[in-house]
CSV table of C-alpha atoms in Angstrom, one decimal:
chain,number,residue,atom,x,y,z
A,1,UNK,CA,-2.3,14.6,12.0
A,2,UNK,CA,0.9,12.6,12.5
A,3,UNK,CA,1.3,10.7,15.8
A,4,UNK,CA,3.3,8.0,17.4
A,5,UNK,CA,1.9,6.0,20.4
A,6,UNK,CA,4.0,3.9,22.6
A,7,UNK,CA,1.4,2.6,25.0
A,8,UNK,CA,3.9,0.9,27.3
A,9,UNK,CA,5.4,3.5,29.6
A,10,UNK,CA,7.6,1.1,31.6
A,11,UNK,CA,8.4,-2.6,31.3
A,12,UNK,CA,10.4,-4.6,33.7
A,13,UNK,CA,11.8,-8.0,32.9
A,14,UNK,CA,14.4,-10.4,34.3
A,15,UNK,CA,17.5,-11.0,32.3
A,16,UNK,CA,17.2,-13.6,29.5
A,17,UNK,CA,13.5,-12.9,29.0
A,18,UNK,CA,12.2,-11.8,25.6
A,19,UNK,CA,10.5,-8.5,25.5
A,20,UNK,CA,8.4,-6.7,22.9
A,21,UNK,CA,8.1,-2.9,22.7
A,22,UNK,CA,5.0,-1.7,20.9
A,23,UNK,CA,4.7,1.2,18.5
A,24,UNK,CA,1.6,2.4,16.7
A,25,UNK,CA,1.7,5.4,14.3
A,26,UNK,CA,-0.7,7.6,12.4
A,27,UNK,CA,0.1,9.4,9.1
A,28,UNK,CA,-1.7,10.3,5.9
A,29,UNK,CA,1.6,10.3,4.0
A,30,UNK,CA,2.1,7.4,1.6
A,31,UNK,CA,5.9,7.6,1.9
A,32,UNK,CA,7.4,7.9,5.3
A,33,UNK,CA,10.1,6.4,7.5
A,34,UNK,CA,10.0,4.7,10.9
A,35,UNK,CA,12.8,4.6,13.4
A,36,UNK,CA,13.8,3.2,16.7
A,37,UNK,CA,16.3,5.0,19.0
A,38,UNK,CA,17.7,3.9,22.3
A,39,UNK,CA,18.5,6.4,25.1
A,40,UNK,CA,20.6,4.8,27.8
A,41,UNK,CA,20.9,6.3,31.3
A,42,UNK,CA,23.9,8.4,30.0
A,43,UNK,CA,21.4,10.4,27.9
A,44,UNK,CA,22.6,10.1,24.3
A,45,UNK,CA,20.3,9.0,21.5
A,46,UNK,CA,21.5,5.8,19.7
A,47,UNK,CA,20.1,5.0,16.3
A,48,UNK,CA,18.8,1.4,16.0
A,49,UNK,CA,16.9,1.0,12.8
A,50,UNK,CA,15.2,2.8,9.9
A,51,UNK,CA,12.4,1.4,7.8
A,52,UNK,CA,10.8,3.1,4.8
A,53,UNK,CA,7.1,2.7,4.3
A,54,UNK,CA,7.5,0.5,1.2
A,55,UNK,CA,9.6,-2.1,2.9
A,56,UNK,CA,7.5,-4.3,5.2
A,57,UNK,CA,10.2,-7.0,5.5
A,58,UNK,CA,10.9,-7.8,9.0
A,59,UNK,CA,14.5,-7.4,10.1
A,60,UNK,CA,16.7,-9.1,12.6
A,61,UNK,CA,20.0,-7.8,14.0
A,62,UNK,CA,21.5,-10.1,16.6
A,63,UNK,CA,19.1,-10.1,19.6
A,64,UNK,CA,17.0,-7.3,18.1
A,65,UNK,CA,14.2,-7.8,15.6
A,66,UNK,CA,11.5,-5.5,14.2
A,67,UNK,CA,8.1,-6.3,12.9
A,68,UNK,CA,6.6,-3.7,10.6
A,69,UNK,CA,2.9,-4.2,9.7
A,70,UNK,CA,1.5,-1.5,7.5
A,71,UNK,CA,-2.1,-2.9,7.8
A,72,UNK,CA,-2.1,-2.2,11.6
A,73,UNK,CA,0.3,0.8,11.4
A,74,UNK,CA,2.6,-0.9,13.8
A,75,UNK,CA,6.4,-1.1,14.1
A,76,UNK,CA,7.2,-3.3,17.1
A,77,UNK,CA,10.6,-4.0,18.5
A,78,UNK,CA,11.6,-7.3,20.2
A,79,UNK,CA,14.7,-8.0,22.2
A,80,UNK,CA,15.4,-11.7,22.6
A,81,UNK,CA,17.3,-12.9,25.7
A,82,UNK,CA,17.4,-9.5,27.2
A,83,UNK,CA,20.5,-8.3,29.1
A,84,UNK,CA,21.0,-5.7,31.8
A,85,UNK,CA,22.8,-3.5,29.2
A,86,UNK,CA,19.5,-3.3,27.4
A,87,UNK,CA,18.1,-1.2,30.2
A,88,UNK,CA,17.2,2.2,28.6
A,89,UNK,CA,14.4,4.3,27.2
A,90,UNK,CA,13.4,3.3,23.7
A,91,UNK,CA,11.8,5.7,21.3
A,92,UNK,CA,9.8,5.0,18.2
A,93,UNK,CA,9.7,7.8,15.7
A,94,UNK,CA,7.9,8.6,12.4
A,95,UNK,CA,9.9,10.5,9.8
A,96,UNK,CA,8.7,12.8,7.0
A,97,UNK,CA,10.0,11.9,3.5
A,98,UNK,CA,10.1,15.6,2.5
A,99,UNK,CA,11.8,17.3,5.4
A,100,UNK,CA,13.1,14.4,7.6
A,101,UNK,CA,11.3,15.8,10.6
A,102,UNK,CA,10.7,13.2,13.3
A,103,UNK,CA,7.7,12.8,15.4
A,104,UNK,CA,8.6,10.8,18.5
A,105,UNK,CA,6.6,8.6,20.8
A,106,UNK,CA,6.8,9.2,24.5
A,107,UNK,CA,9.2,6.3,25.0
A,108,UNK,CA,9.2,3.0,26.8
A,109,UNK,CA,11.5,2.6,29.8
A,110,UNK,CA,12.9,-0.9,29.8
A,111,UNK,CA,14.4,-2.2,33.0
A,112,UNK,CA,16.2,-5.5,32.8
A,113,UNK,CA,16.9,-7.0,36.2
A,114,UNK,CA,19.8,-9.5,36.8
B,1,UNK,CA,34.7,13.0,12.3
B,2,UNK,CA,33.2,14.6,15.4
B,3,UNK,CA,29.7,14.2,14.2
B,4,UNK,CA,27.3,16.6,15.9
B,5,UNK,CA,28.7,18.7,18.6
B,6,UNK,CA,26.7,20.9,21.0
B,7,UNK,CA,27.9,23.6,23.5
B,8,UNK,CA,27.5,24.1,26.3
B,9,UNK,CA,26.7,20.8,28.0
B,10,UNK,CA,25.0,22.4,31.0
B,11,UNK,CA,23.7,25.9,31.7
B,12,UNK,CA,21.7,27.6,34.4
B,13,UNK,CA,19.9,30.8,33.4
B,14,UNK,CA,17.9,33.3,35.4
B,15,UNK,CA,14.4,34.2,34.2
B,16,UNK,CA,14.6,36.8,31.4
B,17,UNK,CA,18.2,36.1,30.4
B,18,UNK,CA,19.1,35.1,26.9
B,19,UNK,CA,21.5,32.6,25.5
B,20,UNK,CA,22.5,30.8,22.4
B,21,UNK,CA,22.9,27.0,22.1
B,22,UNK,CA,25.5,26.1,19.6
B,23,UNK,CA,25.3,23.2,17.2
B,24,UNK,CA,27.9,22.1,14.6
B,25,UNK,CA,28.0,19.1,12.3
B,26,UNK,CA,30.9,17.9,10.1
B,27,UNK,CA,29.0,15.4,8.0
B,28,UNK,CA,28.0,17.9,5.3
B,29,UNK,CA,24.3,17.2,6.0
B,30,UNK,CA,21.8,19.6,4.6
B,31,UNK,CA,19.1,18.9,7.2
B,32,UNK,CA,19.4,20.0,10.8
B,33,UNK,CA,17.0,20.0,13.7
B,34,UNK,CA,16.5,21.2,17.2
B,35,UNK,CA,14.5,19.2,19.7
B,36,UNK,CA,13.7,19.5,23.3
B,37,UNK,CA,13.1,16.7,25.8
B,38,UNK,CA,11.2,17.3,28.9
B,39,UNK,CA,11.5,14.8,31.8
B,40,UNK,CA,9.8,11.5,31.0
B,41,UNK,CA,8.8,12.6,27.6
B,42,UNK,CA,9.8,12.1,24.0
B,43,UNK,CA,11.5,14.7,21.9
B,44,UNK,CA,9.6,17.6,20.4
B,45,UNK,CA,10.8,19.5,17.4
B,46,UNK,CA,11.5,23.2,17.9
B,47,UNK,CA,12.9,24.3,14.6
B,48,UNK,CA,14.5,22.7,11.6
B,49,UNK,CA,16.5,23.6,8.5
B,50,UNK,CA,16.7,22.0,5.1
B,51,UNK,CA,19.7,23.9,4.0
B,52,UNK,CA,21.7,27.1,4.6
B,53,UNK,CA,19.4,30.1,4.7
B,54,UNK,CA,16.3,28.0,5.1
B,55,UNK,CA,14.6,27.5,8.4
B,56,UNK,CA,11.1,26.5,9.5
B,57,UNK,CA,9.1,26.0,12.7
B,58,UNK,CA,8.5,22.7,14.3
B,59,UNK,CA,5.9,21.7,17.0
B,60,UNK,CA,7.1,24.0,19.8
B,61,UNK,CA,8.8,27.1,18.4
B,62,UNK,CA,7.6,29.8,20.7
B,63,UNK,CA,10.3,31.5,22.7
B,64,UNK,CA,13.1,30.4,20.3
B,65,UNK,CA,14.8,31.6,17.2
B,66,UNK,CA,17.3,30.0,14.8
B,67,UNK,CA,19.5,30.9,11.9
B,68,UNK,CA,21.4,28.8,9.4
B,69,UNK,CA,24.1,30.8,7.7
B,70,UNK,CA,26.3,27.8,6.9
B,71,UNK,CA,25.8,24.1,6.3
B,72,UNK,CA,27.7,23.3,9.4
B,73,UNK,CA,26.1,25.5,12.1
B,74,UNK,CA,22.6,25.8,13.4
B,75,UNK,CA,22.5,27.9,16.6
B,76,UNK,CA,19.3,28.1,18.7
B,77,UNK,CA,18.6,31.4,20.5
B,78,UNK,CA,16.5,31.8,23.6
B,79,UNK,CA,15.7,35.5,24.0
B,80,UNK,CA,13.8,35.8,27.3
B,81,UNK,CA,14.3,32.6,29.3
B,82,UNK,CA,11.3,31.2,31.2
B,83,UNK,CA,11.1,28.3,33.6
B,84,UNK,CA,9.0,26.4,31.0
B,85,UNK,CA,12.2,26.2,28.9
B,86,UNK,CA,13.9,24.1,31.4
B,87,UNK,CA,14.7,21.0,29.4
B,88,UNK,CA,17.4,19.0,27.6
B,89,UNK,CA,18.0,20.3,24.1
B,90,UNK,CA,19.2,18.0,21.3
B,91,UNK,CA,20.5,19.1,17.9
B,92,UNK,CA,20.5,16.6,15.1
B,93,UNK,CA,21.5,16.4,11.4
B,94,UNK,CA,20.7,14.1,8.5
B,95,UNK,CA,20.3,13.6,4.9
B,96,UNK,CA,16.6,13.5,4.6
B,97,UNK,CA,15.9,9.8,4.0
B,98,UNK,CA,18.5,8.6,6.5
B,99,UNK,CA,18.7,8.4,10.2
B,100,UNK,CA,19.3,11.6,12.2
B,101,UNK,CA,22.5,11.9,14.1
B,102,UNK,CA,22.1,13.5,17.5
B,103,UNK,CA,24.4,15.6,19.5
B,104,UNK,CA,25.1,14.8,23.2
B,105,UNK,CA,22.5,17.4,24.4
B,106,UNK,CA,22.5,20.6,26.4
B,107,UNK,CA,20.8,20.5,29.8
B,108,UNK,CA,19.3,23.9,30.5
B,109,UNK,CA,17.8,25.0,33.8
B,110,UNK,CA,15.9,28.3,34.1
B,111,UNK,CA,15.4,29.6,37.6
């Protein structure tokens, strides 16, 4: 069975703190994709990153970085020097390489206080 | 490009009524999806399509139907609305290995 677990339901930090959002996945597929999406209070879904299962290289984009570890089936997301505008719900998702179907985690609500 | 568009944005239905949620994409994507998002939850797949004329069930298909007669359009039909179908509905499209582009969502309330 395929599953995505985001164990942190809510996280609250003060602006400028670093914060890591955890994501653990389960799949029997050898080829798959991992995603992070952001859902701000306005409700739309904003794509952040895609990773395929063969690419374990960590990635940094500005204040965002992602740590993909296949050995522990984890794909964690770190925001450095958080800002109030980072307040949102963040979803990790597992994608099928055949159909593109996404299995979403339940999301982590991040609140960044000024 | 408009991307993925959904209509309506909001709708209130009475129990037993039916309606169609419209979804259109202009990116020439073969793959399209319908998800629902219940309060405080992640998205769950209702139906998906890998091309015109081809559809398949997702995790939560009961109470819904879809059709895909063109590449651009992927309407979702609710035949007999029930309170359990109160949710936000998102349509998305993609090429299979790339990220899904989501529409703005339809907020549906069934009373």
